[in-house]
PDB file of C-alpha atoms and ligand atoms in Angstrom:
ATOM      1  CA  MET A   6      29.626   0.212 -15.171  1.00  0.00           C
ATOM      2  CA  ARG A   7      29.596  -0.884 -11.559  1.00  0.00           C
ATOM      3  CA  ILE A   8      26.255   0.064 -10.006  1.00  0.00           C
ATOM      4  CA  GLY A   9      25.555   0.198  -6.255  1.00  0.00           C
ATOM      5  CA  LEU A  10      22.027   0.278  -4.841  1.00  0.00           C
ATOM      6  CA  ILE A  11      20.890   1.657  -1.481  1.00  0.00           C
ATOM      7  CA  ASP A  12      17.388   1.001  -0.127  1.00  0.00           C
ATOM      8  CA  VAL A  13      17.300   3.891   2.323  1.00  0.00           C
ATOM      9  CA  ASP A  14      14.106   2.761   4.049  1.00  0.00           C
ATOM     10  CA  GLY A  15      15.593  -0.665   4.659  1.00  0.00           C
ATOM     11  CA  HIS A  16      12.113  -2.034   5.267  1.00  0.00           C
ATOM     12  CA  ASN A  17      11.029  -5.591   4.792  1.00  0.00           C
ATOM     13  CA  TRP A  18       9.258  -4.609   1.628  1.00  0.00           C
ATOM     14  CA  PRO A  19      10.954  -4.695  -1.763  1.00  0.00           C
ATOM     15  CA  ASN A  20      11.653  -1.350  -3.364  1.00  0.00           C
ATOM     16  CA  ILE A  21      10.121  -1.570  -6.844  1.00  0.00           C
ATOM     17  CA  ALA A  22      12.154   1.295  -8.310  1.00  0.00           C
ATOM     18  CA  LEU A  23      15.435  -0.346  -7.270  1.00  0.00           C
ATOM     19  CA  MET A  24      14.317  -3.689  -8.710  1.00  0.00           C
ATOM     20  CA  LYS A  25      13.590  -1.964 -12.038  1.00  0.00           C
ATOM     21  CA  ILE A  26      16.877  -0.043 -11.985  1.00  0.00           C
ATOM     22  CA  SER A  27      18.679  -3.307 -11.315  1.00  0.00           C
ATOM     23  CA  ALA A  28      16.883  -5.047 -14.192  1.00  0.00           C
ATOM     24  CA  TYR A  29      17.679  -2.199 -16.566  1.00  0.00           C
ATOM     25  CA  HIS A  30      21.388  -2.007 -15.780  1.00  0.00           C
ATOM     26  CA  LYS A  31      21.762  -5.779 -15.949  1.00  0.00           C
ATOM     27  CA  SER A  32      20.032  -5.725 -19.345  1.00  0.00           C
ATOM     28  CA  ILE A  33      22.733  -3.392 -20.715  1.00  0.00           C
ATOM     29  CA  GLY A  34      25.563  -5.456 -19.270  1.00  0.00           C
ATOM     30  CA  ASP A  35      26.376  -3.474 -16.127  1.00  0.00           C
ATOM     31  CA  HIS A  36      27.357  -5.068 -12.837  1.00  0.00           C
ATOM     32  CA  VAL A  37      24.704  -4.417 -10.165  1.00  0.00           C
ATOM     33  CA  GLU A  38      24.976  -5.075  -6.424  1.00  0.00           C
ATOM     34  CA  TRP A  39      23.875  -3.715  -3.087  1.00  0.00           C
ATOM     35  CA  TRP A  40      26.213  -0.873  -2.172  1.00  0.00           C
ATOM     36  CA  ASP A  41      28.971  -1.575   0.300  1.00  0.00           C
ATOM     37  CA  GLY A  42      31.604   0.703   1.720  1.00  0.00           C
ATOM     38  CA  PHE A  43      34.608  -1.272   0.408  1.00  0.00           C
ATOM     39  CA  SER A  44      33.994  -1.053  -3.349  1.00  0.00           C
ATOM     40  CA  GLN A  45      34.253   1.788  -5.837  1.00  0.00           C
ATOM     41  CA  TYR A  46      31.137   2.521  -7.940  1.00  0.00           C
ATOM     42  CA  ASP A  47      30.534   4.370 -11.178  1.00  0.00           C
ATOM     43  CA  ARG A  48      27.023   5.151 -10.016  1.00  0.00           C
ATOM     44  CA  VAL A  49      25.044   4.667  -6.821  1.00  0.00           C
ATOM     45  CA  TYR A  50      21.248   4.894  -6.665  1.00  0.00           C
ATOM     46  CA  MET A  51      19.666   5.830  -3.347  1.00  0.00           C
ATOM     47  CA  SER A  52      15.932   5.201  -3.181  1.00  0.00           C
ATOM     48  CA  ARG A  53      13.707   6.388  -0.381  1.00  0.00           C
ATOM     49  CA  VAL A  54       9.926   5.974  -0.220  1.00  0.00           C
ATOM     50  CA  PHE A  55       9.227   7.388   3.238  1.00  0.00           C
ATOM     51  CA  ASP A  56      10.011  10.831   4.611  1.00  0.00           C
ATOM     52  CA  ASP A  57      11.733  11.765   7.896  1.00  0.00           C
ATOM     53  CA  THR A  58       8.677  10.784   9.926  1.00  0.00           C
ATOM     54  CA  TYR A  59       9.108   7.102   9.160  1.00  0.00           C
ATOM     55  CA  SER A  60      12.641   6.596   7.920  1.00  0.00           C
ATOM     56  CA  GLU A  61      16.004   8.191   8.521  1.00  0.00           C
ATOM     57  CA  ASP A  62      18.018   9.396   5.567  1.00  0.00           C
ATOM     58  CA  GLU A  63      21.391   7.782   4.824  1.00  0.00           C
ATOM     59  CA  PRO A  64      24.546   9.865   4.305  1.00  0.00           C
ATOM     60  CA  GLU A  65      25.732  10.061   0.708  1.00  0.00           C
ATOM     61  CA  PRO A  66      28.453   7.516  -0.002  1.00  0.00           C
ATOM     62  CA  CYS A  67      31.900   8.859  -0.932  1.00  0.00           C
ATOM     63  CA  ASN A  68      32.895   5.807  -3.029  1.00  0.00           C
ATOM     64  CA  ALA A  69      30.756   6.689  -6.053  1.00  0.00           C
ATOM     65  CA  ALA A  70      31.551   8.786  -9.124  1.00  0.00           C
ATOM     66  CA  GLU A  71      27.853   9.654  -9.429  1.00  0.00           C
ATOM     67  CA  ILE A  72      24.924   9.501  -7.018  1.00  0.00           C
ATOM     68  CA  ILE A  73      21.267   9.498  -8.092  1.00  0.00           C
ATOM     69  CA  LYS A  74      18.587   9.926  -5.442  1.00  0.00           C
ATOM     70  CA  GLY A  75      14.927   9.149  -6.035  1.00  0.00           C
ATOM     71  CA  GLY A  76      11.613   8.255  -4.447  1.00  0.00           C
ATOM     72  CA  THR A  77       8.899  10.194  -2.643  1.00  0.00           C
ATOM     73  CA  GLY A  78      11.121  10.435   0.450  1.00  0.00           C
ATOM     74  CA  TYR A  79      13.357  12.765  -1.590  1.00  0.00           C
ATOM     75  CA  GLY A  80      10.611  14.742  -3.329  1.00  0.00           C
ATOM     76  CA  LEU A  81       7.565  14.431  -5.521  1.00  0.00           C
ATOM     77  CA  ASP A  82       9.008  15.349  -8.893  1.00  0.00           C
ATOM     78  CA  ASN A  83      11.515  12.558  -9.518  1.00  0.00           C
ATOM     79  CA  ARG A  84      10.449   9.839 -11.943  1.00  0.00           C
ATOM     80  CA  LEU A  85      12.097   6.872 -13.585  1.00  0.00           C
ATOM     81  CA  PRO A  86      12.730   7.205 -17.324  1.00  0.00           C
ATOM     82  CA  ASP A  87      10.279   5.169 -19.420  1.00  0.00           C
ATOM     83  CA  GLU A  88      12.825   2.515 -20.380  1.00  0.00           C
ATOM     84  CA  ILE A  89      13.294   1.716 -16.670  1.00  0.00           C
ATOM     85  CA  GLU A  90       9.716   2.316 -15.484  1.00  0.00           C
ATOM     86  CA  HIS A  91       8.289  -0.278 -17.857  1.00  0.00           C
ATOM     87  CA  ILE A  92      10.835  -3.060 -17.402  1.00  0.00           C
ATOM     88  CA  MET A  93      10.163  -6.350 -15.557  1.00  0.00           C
ATOM     89  CA  PRO A  94      11.516  -5.840 -11.993  1.00  0.00           C
ATOM     90  CA  ASP A  95      14.569  -7.854 -10.953  1.00  0.00           C
ATOM     91  CA  TYR A  96      12.821  -9.712  -8.100  1.00  0.00           C
ATOM     92  CA  GLY A  97      16.021 -11.649  -7.379  1.00  0.00           C
ATOM     93  CA  LEU A  98      17.530  -8.448  -5.986  1.00  0.00           C
ATOM     94  CA  TYR A  99      15.633  -9.190  -2.766  1.00  0.00           C
ATOM     95  CA  HIS A 100      16.637 -12.851  -2.891  1.00  0.00           C
ATOM     96  CA  TRP A 101      15.996 -13.330   0.837  1.00  0.00           C
ATOM     97  CA  MET A 102      12.305 -12.503   0.375  1.00  0.00           C
ATOM     98  CA  PRO A 103       9.765 -14.986  -0.995  1.00  0.00           C
ATOM     99  CA  GLN A 104      10.189 -15.177  -4.764  1.00  0.00           C
ATOM    100  CA  ASP A 105       6.604 -16.224  -5.429  1.00  0.00           C
ATOM    101  CA  THR A 106       5.181 -12.682  -5.350  1.00  0.00           C
ATOM    102  CA  ALA A 107       4.992  -9.974  -8.019  1.00  0.00           C
ATOM    103  CA  TYR A 108       4.671  -6.304  -7.036  1.00  0.00           C
ATOM    104  CA  GLY A 109       3.502  -3.384  -9.083  1.00  0.00           C
ATOM    105  CA  PHE A 110       1.123  -0.698 -10.230  1.00  0.00           C
ATOM    106  CA  LEU A 111      -1.479  -1.112 -12.964  1.00  0.00           C
ATOM    107  CA  THR A 112      -2.630   2.471 -12.512  1.00  0.00           C
ATOM    108  CA  ARG A 113      -1.265   5.694 -11.113  1.00  0.00           C
ATOM    109  CA  GLY A 114      -2.938   8.823  -9.818  1.00  0.00           C
ATOM    110  CA  CYS A 115      -6.188   9.576  -8.039  1.00  0.00           C
ATOM    111  CA  PRO A 116      -8.980  12.077  -8.664  1.00  0.00           C
ATOM    112  CA  ARG A 117      -9.801  12.597  -4.971  1.00  0.00           C
ATOM    113  CA  GLY A 118      -7.035  14.884  -3.749  1.00  0.00           C
ATOM    114  CA  CYS A 119      -7.421  14.122  -0.040  1.00  0.00           C
ATOM    115  CA  HIS A 120      -5.491  16.754   1.864  1.00  0.00           C
ATOM    116  CA  PHE A 121      -3.394  14.297   3.867  1.00  0.00           C
ATOM    117  CA  CYS A 122      -2.284  12.330   0.797  1.00  0.00           C
ATOM    118  CA  ILE A 123       0.482  13.050  -1.721  1.00  0.00           C
ATOM    119  CA  VAL A 124      -0.795  10.812  -4.531  1.00  0.00           C
ATOM    120  CA  SER A 125      -2.750  13.409  -6.513  1.00  0.00           C
ATOM    121  CA  GLU A 126       0.064  15.929  -6.335  1.00  0.00           C
ATOM    122  CA  LYS A 127       2.715  13.376  -7.265  1.00  0.00           C
ATOM    123  CA  GLU A 128       0.897  11.256  -9.824  1.00  0.00           C
ATOM    124  CA  GLY A 129      -1.909  13.483 -11.068  1.00  0.00           C
ATOM    125  CA  ARG A 130      -5.533  14.270 -10.304  1.00  0.00           C
ATOM    126  CA  GLY A 131      -6.981  11.307 -12.142  1.00  0.00           C
ATOM    127  CA  SER A 132      -6.402   7.586 -12.266  1.00  0.00           C
ATOM    128  CA  ARG A 133      -4.898   6.242 -15.500  1.00  0.00           C
ATOM    129  CA  LYS A 134      -3.690   2.858 -16.664  1.00  0.00           C
ATOM    130  CA  VAL A 135       0.115   2.682 -16.730  1.00  0.00           C
ATOM    131  CA  ALA A 136       0.796  -1.014 -17.276  1.00  0.00           C
ATOM    132  CA  ASN A 137      -0.631  -4.356 -18.193  1.00  0.00           C
ATOM    133  CA  LEU A 138      -0.195  -7.057 -15.577  1.00  0.00           C
ATOM    134  CA  SER A 139       2.343  -8.877 -17.760  1.00  0.00           C
ATOM    135  CA  GLU A 140       4.728  -5.948 -17.302  1.00  0.00           C
ATOM    136  CA  PHE A 141       5.557  -6.972 -13.721  1.00  0.00           C
ATOM    137  CA  TRP A 142       4.000 -10.432 -13.360  1.00  0.00           C
ATOM    138  CA  SER A 143       5.530 -13.504 -14.968  1.00  0.00           C
ATOM    139  CA  GLY A 144       3.613 -16.379 -13.429  1.00  0.00           C
ATOM    140  CA  GLN A 145       4.222 -15.816  -9.699  1.00  0.00           C
ATOM    141  CA  LYS A 146       1.616 -17.361  -7.412  1.00  0.00           C
ATOM    142  CA  LYS A 147       0.878 -14.070  -5.677  1.00  0.00           C
ATOM    143  CA  ILE A 148       0.428 -10.472  -6.773  1.00  0.00           C
ATOM    144  CA  LYS A 149       0.626  -7.455  -4.487  1.00  0.00           C
ATOM    145  CA  LEU A 150      -0.862  -4.368  -6.107  1.00  0.00           C
ATOM    146  CA  LEU A 151       0.062  -0.877  -4.968  1.00  0.00           C
ATOM    147  CA  ASP A 152      -2.419   1.113  -7.065  1.00  0.00           C
ATOM    148  CA  PRO A 153      -3.731   4.175  -5.221  1.00  0.00           C
ATOM    149  CA  ASN A 154      -7.203   4.157  -6.780  1.00  0.00           C
ATOM    150  CA  LEU A 155      -7.707   1.366  -9.299  1.00  0.00           C
ATOM    151  CA  LEU A 156     -11.504   1.678  -9.419  1.00  0.00           C
ATOM    152  CA  ALA A 157     -11.274   5.334 -10.484  1.00  0.00           C
ATOM    153  CA  CYS A 158      -9.516   4.297 -13.705  1.00  0.00           C
ATOM    154  CA  THR A 159     -11.811   3.971 -16.707  1.00  0.00           C
ATOM    155  CA  ASP A 160      -9.957   0.771 -17.672  1.00  0.00           C
ATOM    156  CA  HIS A 161     -10.430  -0.898 -14.308  1.00  0.00           C
ATOM    157  CA  MET A 162     -12.733  -3.669 -15.596  1.00  0.00           C
ATOM    158  CA  GLU A 163     -10.146  -4.710 -18.174  1.00  0.00           C
ATOM    159  CA  LEU A 164      -7.411  -4.646 -15.510  1.00  0.00           C
ATOM    160  CA  LEU A 165      -9.515  -6.703 -13.090  1.00  0.00           C
ATOM    161  CA  GLU A 166     -10.027  -9.215 -15.898  1.00  0.00           C
ATOM    162  CA  GLN A 167      -6.240  -9.487 -16.297  1.00  0.00           C
ATOM    163  CA  LEU A 168      -6.034 -10.324 -12.597  1.00  0.00           C
ATOM    164  CA  VAL A 169      -8.782 -12.943 -13.000  1.00  0.00           C
ATOM    165  CA  GLN A 170      -6.979 -14.532 -15.940  1.00  0.00           C
ATOM    166  CA  SER A 171      -3.673 -14.675 -14.045  1.00  0.00           C
ATOM    167  CA  GLY A 172      -5.150 -17.171 -11.567  1.00  0.00           C
ATOM    168  CA  ALA A 173      -2.754 -15.706  -8.980  1.00  0.00           C
ATOM    169  CA  TRP A 174      -3.662 -14.761  -5.423  1.00  0.00           C
ATOM    170  CA  VAL A 175      -4.137 -11.010  -5.338  1.00  0.00           C
ATOM    171  CA  ASP A 176      -3.661  -8.563  -2.475  1.00  0.00           C
ATOM    172  CA  PHE A 177      -4.984  -5.035  -3.066  1.00  0.00           C
ATOM    173  CA  THR A 178      -2.587  -3.556  -0.530  1.00  0.00           C
ATOM    174  CA  GLN A 179      -3.913   0.012  -0.863  1.00  0.00           C
ATOM    175  CA  GLY A 180      -7.523   0.949  -0.268  1.00  0.00           C
ATOM    176  CA  LEU A 181      -9.966   0.299  -3.078  1.00  0.00           C
ATOM    177  CA  ASP A 182     -12.323   3.263  -3.264  1.00  0.00           C
ATOM    178  CA  ALA A 183     -15.544   2.010  -1.650  1.00  0.00           C
ATOM    179  CA  ARG A 184     -17.444   4.974  -3.128  1.00  0.00           C
ATOM    180  CA  LEU A 185     -16.825   3.565  -6.608  1.00  0.00           C
ATOM    181  CA  LEU A 186     -18.026   0.031  -5.954  1.00  0.00           C
ATOM    182  CA  THR A 187     -20.803  -1.071  -8.282  1.00  0.00           C
ATOM    183  CA  GLU A 188     -22.623  -4.335  -8.812  1.00  0.00           C
ATOM    184  CA  GLN A 189     -20.603  -4.814 -11.989  1.00  0.00           C
ATOM    185  CA  ASN A 190     -17.118  -4.306 -10.544  1.00  0.00           C
ATOM    186  CA  ILE A 191     -17.945  -6.339  -7.425  1.00  0.00           C
ATOM    187  CA  GLN A 192     -18.954  -9.250  -9.673  1.00  0.00           C
ATOM    188  CA  GLU A 193     -15.573  -8.933 -11.366  1.00  0.00           C
ATOM    189  CA  LEU A 194     -13.773  -8.699  -8.009  1.00  0.00           C
ATOM    190  CA  ASN A 195     -15.571 -11.918  -7.072  1.00  0.00           C
ATOM    191  CA  ARG A 196     -13.721 -13.670  -9.886  1.00  0.00           C
ATOM    192  CA  VAL A 197     -10.309 -12.517  -8.605  1.00  0.00           C
ATOM    193  CA  LYS A 198      -8.566 -14.872  -6.158  1.00  0.00           C
ATOM    194  CA  LEU A 199      -8.298 -12.479  -3.220  1.00  0.00           C
ATOM    195  CA  THR A 200      -5.866 -12.857  -0.359  1.00  0.00           C
ATOM    196  CA  GLU A 201      -6.727  -9.431   0.981  1.00  0.00           C
ATOM    197  CA  ILE A 202      -8.832  -6.450   0.042  1.00  0.00           C
ATOM    198  CA  HIS A 203      -8.643  -3.040   1.665  1.00  0.00           C
ATOM    199  CA  PHE A 204     -11.001  -0.104   1.636  1.00  0.00           C
ATOM    200  CA  ALA A 205     -10.774   3.238   3.427  1.00  0.00           C
ATOM    201  CA  TRP A 206     -13.104   5.431   5.471  1.00  0.00           C
ATOM    202  CA  ASP A 207     -11.104   8.520   6.221  1.00  0.00           C
ATOM    203  CA  TYR A 208     -13.409  11.553   6.193  1.00  0.00           C
ATOM    204  CA  MET A 209     -16.646  11.667   8.180  1.00  0.00           C
ATOM    205  CA  GLN A 210     -18.301  13.735   5.444  1.00  0.00           C
ATOM    206  CA  GLU A 211     -17.806  10.796   3.065  1.00  0.00           C
ATOM    207  CA  SER A 212     -19.632   8.390   5.385  1.00  0.00           C
ATOM    208  CA  ASP A 213     -22.819   7.959   3.316  1.00  0.00           C
ATOM    209  CA  ALA A 214     -20.962   7.205   0.093  1.00  0.00           C
ATOM    210  CA  VAL A 215     -18.460   4.886   1.791  1.00  0.00           C
ATOM    211  CA  LEU A 216     -21.157   2.992   3.664  1.00  0.00           C
ATOM    212  CA  ARG A 217     -23.251   2.569   0.525  1.00  0.00           C
ATOM    213  CA  GLY A 218     -20.299   0.911  -1.195  1.00  0.00           C
ATOM    214  CA  LEU A 219     -19.354  -1.251   1.776  1.00  0.00           C
ATOM    215  CA  ARG A 220     -22.934  -2.442   2.215  1.00  0.00           C
ATOM    216  CA  LEU A 221     -23.151  -3.360  -1.439  1.00  0.00           C
ATOM    217  CA  TYR A 222     -19.854  -5.226  -1.231  1.00  0.00           C
ATOM    218  CA  ALA A 223     -20.946  -7.097   1.909  1.00  0.00           C
ATOM    219  CA  LYS A 224     -24.133  -8.098   0.093  1.00  0.00           C
ATOM    220  CA  LEU A 225     -22.481  -9.329  -3.114  1.00  0.00           C
ATOM    221  CA  ALA A 226     -18.948 -10.437  -2.181  1.00  0.00           C
ATOM    222  CA  ASN A 227     -18.385 -14.145  -2.419  1.00  0.00           C
ATOM    223  CA  ARG A 228     -14.942 -14.230  -0.806  1.00  0.00           C
ATOM    224  CA  ARG A 229     -14.063 -13.442   2.765  1.00  0.00           C
ATOM    225  CA  PRO A 230     -10.317 -13.261   3.351  1.00  0.00           C
ATOM    226  CA  HIS A 231      -9.633 -14.089   7.030  1.00  0.00           C
ATOM    227  CA  GLY A 232     -13.365 -14.478   7.669  1.00  0.00           C
ATOM    228  CA  LYS A 233     -14.267 -10.827   7.100  1.00  0.00           C
ATOM    229  CA  PHE A 234     -15.397  -8.920   4.022  1.00  0.00           C
ATOM    230  CA  GLY A 235     -12.141  -6.981   4.039  1.00  0.00           C
ATOM    231  CA  THR A 236     -10.023  -4.522   5.953  1.00  0.00           C
ATOM    232  CA  VAL A 237     -11.047  -0.875   6.144  1.00  0.00           C
ATOM    233  CA  TYR A 238      -8.433   1.755   6.915  1.00  0.00           C
ATOM    234  CA  CYS A 239      -9.680   4.483   9.280  1.00  0.00           C
ATOM    235  CA  LEU A 240      -7.571   7.611   9.431  1.00  0.00           C
ATOM    236  CA  THR A 241      -7.304   9.100  12.917  1.00  0.00           C
ATOM    237  CA  ASN A 242      -5.573  12.125  14.429  1.00  0.00           C
ATOM    238  CA  TYR A 243      -6.411  14.149  11.321  1.00  0.00           C
ATOM    239  CA  ASP A 244      -9.842  15.743  11.475  1.00  0.00           C
ATOM    240  CA  THR A 245     -11.970  13.318  13.467  1.00  0.00           C
ATOM    241  CA  THR A 246     -12.833  13.186  17.153  1.00  0.00           C
ATOM    242  CA  MET A 247     -12.393  10.126  19.322  1.00  0.00           C
ATOM    243  CA  GLN A 248     -16.148   9.654  19.195  1.00  0.00           C
ATOM    244  CA  GLU A 249     -16.060   9.657  15.402  1.00  0.00           C
ATOM    245  CA  ASN A 250     -13.134   7.216  15.420  1.00  0.00           C
ATOM    246  CA  LEU A 251     -15.102   4.804  17.582  1.00  0.00           C
ATOM    247  CA  TYR A 252     -18.230   5.265  15.485  1.00  0.00           C
ATOM    248  CA  ARG A 253     -16.367   4.140  12.370  1.00  0.00           C
ATOM    249  CA  ILE A 254     -14.669   1.237  14.114  1.00  0.00           C
ATOM    250  CA  TYR A 255     -17.853  -0.078  15.728  1.00  0.00           C
ATOM    251  CA  THR A 256     -19.888   0.375  12.554  1.00  0.00           C
ATOM    252  CA  LEU A 257     -17.352  -1.585  10.519  1.00  0.00           C
ATOM    253  CA  ARG A 258     -17.060  -4.277  13.178  1.00  0.00           C
ATOM    254  CA  ASP A 259     -20.829  -4.749  13.153  1.00  0.00           C
ATOM    255  CA  MET A 260     -20.925  -4.898   9.342  1.00  0.00           C
ATOM    256  CA  GLY A 261     -18.402  -7.761   9.268  1.00  0.00           C
ATOM    257  CA  TYR A 262     -15.314  -5.775   8.239  1.00  0.00           C
ATOM    258  CA  ASP A 263     -11.975  -5.488   9.995  1.00  0.00           C
ATOM    259  CA  PRO A 264     -11.326  -1.829  10.856  1.00  0.00           C
ATOM    260  CA  TYR A 265      -7.659  -0.823  10.799  1.00  0.00           C
ATOM    261  CA  VAL A 266      -6.543   2.389  12.473  1.00  0.00           C
ATOM    262  CA  MET A 267      -4.081   4.596  10.594  1.00  0.00           C
ATOM    263  CA  ILE A 268      -2.573   7.499  12.525  1.00  0.00           C
ATOM    264  CA  TYR A 269      -1.763  10.799  10.871  1.00  0.00           C
ATOM    265  CA  ASP A 270       1.437  12.363  12.235  1.00  0.00           C
ATOM    266  CA  LYS A 271       1.963   9.401  14.524  1.00  0.00           C
ATOM    267  CA  PRO A 272       5.019  10.759  16.381  1.00  0.00           C
ATOM    268  CA  ASN A 273       2.824  13.584  17.733  1.00  0.00           C
ATOM    269  CA  ALA A 274      -0.408  11.622  18.218  1.00  0.00           C
ATOM    270  CA  PRO A 275      -2.098  11.611  21.635  1.00  0.00           C
ATOM    271  CA  HIS A 276      -1.688   8.553  23.828  1.00  0.00           C
ATOM    272  CA  GLU A 277      -5.389   7.691  23.496  1.00  0.00           C
ATOM    273  CA  VAL A 278      -5.130   7.413  19.702  1.00  0.00           C
ATOM    274  CA  ARG A 279      -2.054   5.185  19.936  1.00  0.00           C
ATOM    275  CA  LEU A 280      -3.931   3.009  22.372  1.00  0.00           C
ATOM    276  CA  LEU A 281      -6.866   2.864  19.990  1.00  0.00           C
ATOM    277  CA  GLN A 282      -4.536   1.663  17.256  1.00  0.00           C
ATOM    278  CA  ARG A 283      -2.943  -0.975  19.478  1.00  0.00           C
ATOM    279  CA  TRP A 284      -6.362  -2.318  20.449  1.00  0.00           C
ATOM    280  CA  CYS A 285      -7.991  -2.226  17.036  1.00  0.00           C
ATOM    281  CA  ASN A 286      -5.167  -3.432  14.812  1.00  0.00           C
ATOM    282  CA  ASN A 287      -4.316  -6.504  16.830  1.00  0.00           C
ATOM    283  CA  ARG A 288      -7.021  -8.833  15.582  1.00  0.00           C
ATOM    284  CA  LYS A 289      -6.657 -11.206  18.495  1.00  0.00           C
ATOM    285  CA  ILE A 290      -7.115  -8.440  21.055  1.00  0.00           C
ATOM    286  CA  PHE A 291      -9.882  -6.800  19.027  1.00  0.00           C
ATOM    287  CA  ARG A 292     -11.913  -9.978  18.712  1.00  0.00           C
ATOM    288  CA  THR A 293     -11.415 -10.900  22.360  1.00  0.00           C
ATOM    289  CA  GLN A 294     -12.424  -7.443  23.569  1.00  0.00           C
ATOM    290  CA  PRO A 295     -14.489  -5.644  20.912  1.00  0.00           C
ATOM    291  CA  ASP A 296     -15.238  -2.597  23.133  1.00  0.00           C
ATOM    292  CA  PHE A 297     -12.498  -0.028  23.462  1.00  0.00           C
ATOM    293  CA  GLU A 298     -13.984   1.319  26.684  1.00  0.00           C
ATOM    294  CA  ARG A 299     -13.378  -2.059  28.290  1.00  0.00           C
ATOM    295  CA  TYR A 300      -9.934  -2.631  26.836  1.00  0.00           C
ATOM    296  CA  ASP A 301      -7.248  -2.898  29.457  1.00  0.00           C
ATOM    297  CA  PRO A 302      -3.816  -2.444  27.802  1.00  0.00           C
ATOM    298  CA  LYS A 303      -2.117  -4.070  30.776  1.00  0.00           C
ATOM    299  CA  ARG A 304      -3.893  -7.330  30.035  1.00  0.00           C
ATOM    300  CA  LYS A 305      -2.753  -9.328  27.023  1.00  0.00           C
TER     301      LYS A 305
HETATM  302  S1  SF4 B  10      -8.587   8.465  -2.245  1.00  0.00           S
HETATM  303 FE1  SF4 B  10      -6.734   7.495  -1.396  1.00  0.00          FE
HETATM  304  S2  SF4 B  10      -5.161   7.694  -2.988  1.00  0.00           S
HETATM  305 FE2  SF4 B  10      -6.812   9.110  -3.478  1.00  0.00          FE
HETATM  306  S3  SF4 B  10      -6.160  11.069  -2.625  1.00  0.00           S
HETATM  307 FE3  SF4 B  10      -7.497  10.066  -1.106  1.00  0.00          FE
HETATM  308  S4  SF4 B  10      -6.098   8.900   0.214  1.00  0.00           S
HETATM  309 FE4  SF4 B  10      -4.937   9.451  -1.645  1.00  0.00          FE
END
């Protein structure tokens, strides 16, 4: 079969589902390529991670006998069949991107069920192991993990040990759940070669539990990527006031973390919140002028 692939988001981030689909079809002898308008395809896969807020949909191609659409941008109930889900991704599909990085999920799901997040609805109200590292890592120097809540998985110590044994540089791209940090798992995290670690402080009512975890991590962590203990996502424009946004940002700054403003429903966010994001997320600006009240957006 001739297979065409469309990465609808077109972002500078490899689409894991398409890399697995590519690997699967190549393994059964099919011809796989990025879709183009001049060829005829037996099947075209369109994959879309983001919804209309962040990415525009593509029209369906008319040069395909069959079209399969998937990804959270098209709905929460589409899943890859097991024989594709658990295959080593075809990283060469994105040949223009660095080939020294592996991407994947060790766990899926999250027990928290935050109202602004689709993970629990899509992947289940609980974190469970779905793969060993060797399923998507084959010796690359770097690993980017996309797990939604690794620490909530009962197997997380075993999975952290796999990361330690890999010797690769690891980026926990999604927030690790600060409320679940313990002396034991921090000691294990200390053995992982970290390029980046992210936490999250989204709800004000979770402040005590989040701060307990972040304080413990700051006390025990032996690695400081980019000079800070880690990056902490702060959700804004959801259910917090500007005063509460600043409280979280200043508290994190003073604890030695890098706060990072996330905006809910960004297209409709107030100007002040967008300004807050521009100030806080640009580390150079933030470190030069650590007080938002004194930030002048006209000055670089
Ligand atoms: S803890 Fe994170 S992954 Fe889990 S539901 Fe909340 S935002 Fe989503």
